[in-house]
Tab-separated table of C-alpha atoms in Angstrom:
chain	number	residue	atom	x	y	z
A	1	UNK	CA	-8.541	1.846	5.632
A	2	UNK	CA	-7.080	1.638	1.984
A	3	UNK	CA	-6.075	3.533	-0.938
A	4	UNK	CA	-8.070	4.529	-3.777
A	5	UNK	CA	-6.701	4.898	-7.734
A	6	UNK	CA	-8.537	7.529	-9.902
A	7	UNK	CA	-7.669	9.202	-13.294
A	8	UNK	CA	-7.525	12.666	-13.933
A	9	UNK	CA	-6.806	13.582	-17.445
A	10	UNK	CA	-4.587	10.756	-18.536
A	11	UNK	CA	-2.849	10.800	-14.986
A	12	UNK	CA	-2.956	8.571	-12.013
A	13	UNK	CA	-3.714	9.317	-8.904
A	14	UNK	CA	-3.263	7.315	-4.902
A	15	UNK	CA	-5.387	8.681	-2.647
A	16	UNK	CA	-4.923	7.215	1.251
A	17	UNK	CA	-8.754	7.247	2.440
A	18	UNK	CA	-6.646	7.833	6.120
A	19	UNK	CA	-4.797	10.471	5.726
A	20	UNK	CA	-6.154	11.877	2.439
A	21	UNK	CA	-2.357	12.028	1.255
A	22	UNK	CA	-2.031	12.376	-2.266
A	23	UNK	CA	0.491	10.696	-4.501
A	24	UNK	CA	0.950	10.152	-8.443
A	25	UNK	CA	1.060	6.826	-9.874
A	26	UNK	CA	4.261	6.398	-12.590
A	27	UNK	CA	3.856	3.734	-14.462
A	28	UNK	CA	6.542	1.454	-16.111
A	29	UNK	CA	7.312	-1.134	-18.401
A	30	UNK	CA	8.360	-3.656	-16.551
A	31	UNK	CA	9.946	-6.855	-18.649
A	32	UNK	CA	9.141	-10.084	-16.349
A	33	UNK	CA	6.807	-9.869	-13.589
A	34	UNK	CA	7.839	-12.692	-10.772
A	35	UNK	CA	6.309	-15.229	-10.087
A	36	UNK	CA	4.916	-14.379	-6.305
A	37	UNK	CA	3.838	-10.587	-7.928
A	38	UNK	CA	1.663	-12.911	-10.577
A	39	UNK	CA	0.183	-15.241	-7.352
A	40	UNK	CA	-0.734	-12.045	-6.076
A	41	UNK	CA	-2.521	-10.431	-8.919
A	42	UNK	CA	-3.893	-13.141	-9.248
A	43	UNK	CA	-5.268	-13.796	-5.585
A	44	UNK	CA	-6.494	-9.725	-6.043
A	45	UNK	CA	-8.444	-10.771	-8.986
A	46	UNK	CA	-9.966	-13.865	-7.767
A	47	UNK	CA	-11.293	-12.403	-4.784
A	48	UNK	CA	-12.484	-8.641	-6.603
A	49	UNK	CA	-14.652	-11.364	-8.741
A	50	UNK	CA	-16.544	-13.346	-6.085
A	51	UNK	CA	-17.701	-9.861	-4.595
């Protein structure tokens, strides 16, 4: 139903509770963030705090 992030020795991890596909997470730098990715962030973290 959704996709889980864990940490394995300084590394990132996706893990699709579905399939149980694998993936690593790169992340970047990234120099402005948009406007609709910072709604949505914050949207994510607004709702993560009323549960």
């Amino acid at each position: 139903m959704g996709k889980v992030v864990i940490t394995v020795k300084d590394k990132y991890f996706l893990i699709d509770d579905e399939t149980g596909e694998v993936k690593q997470v790169i992340i970047q730098d990234k120099q402005s963030i948009s406007n609709e990715e910072m709604r949505e962030i914050i949207k994510y973290l607004v709702s993560k705090d009323k549960n």
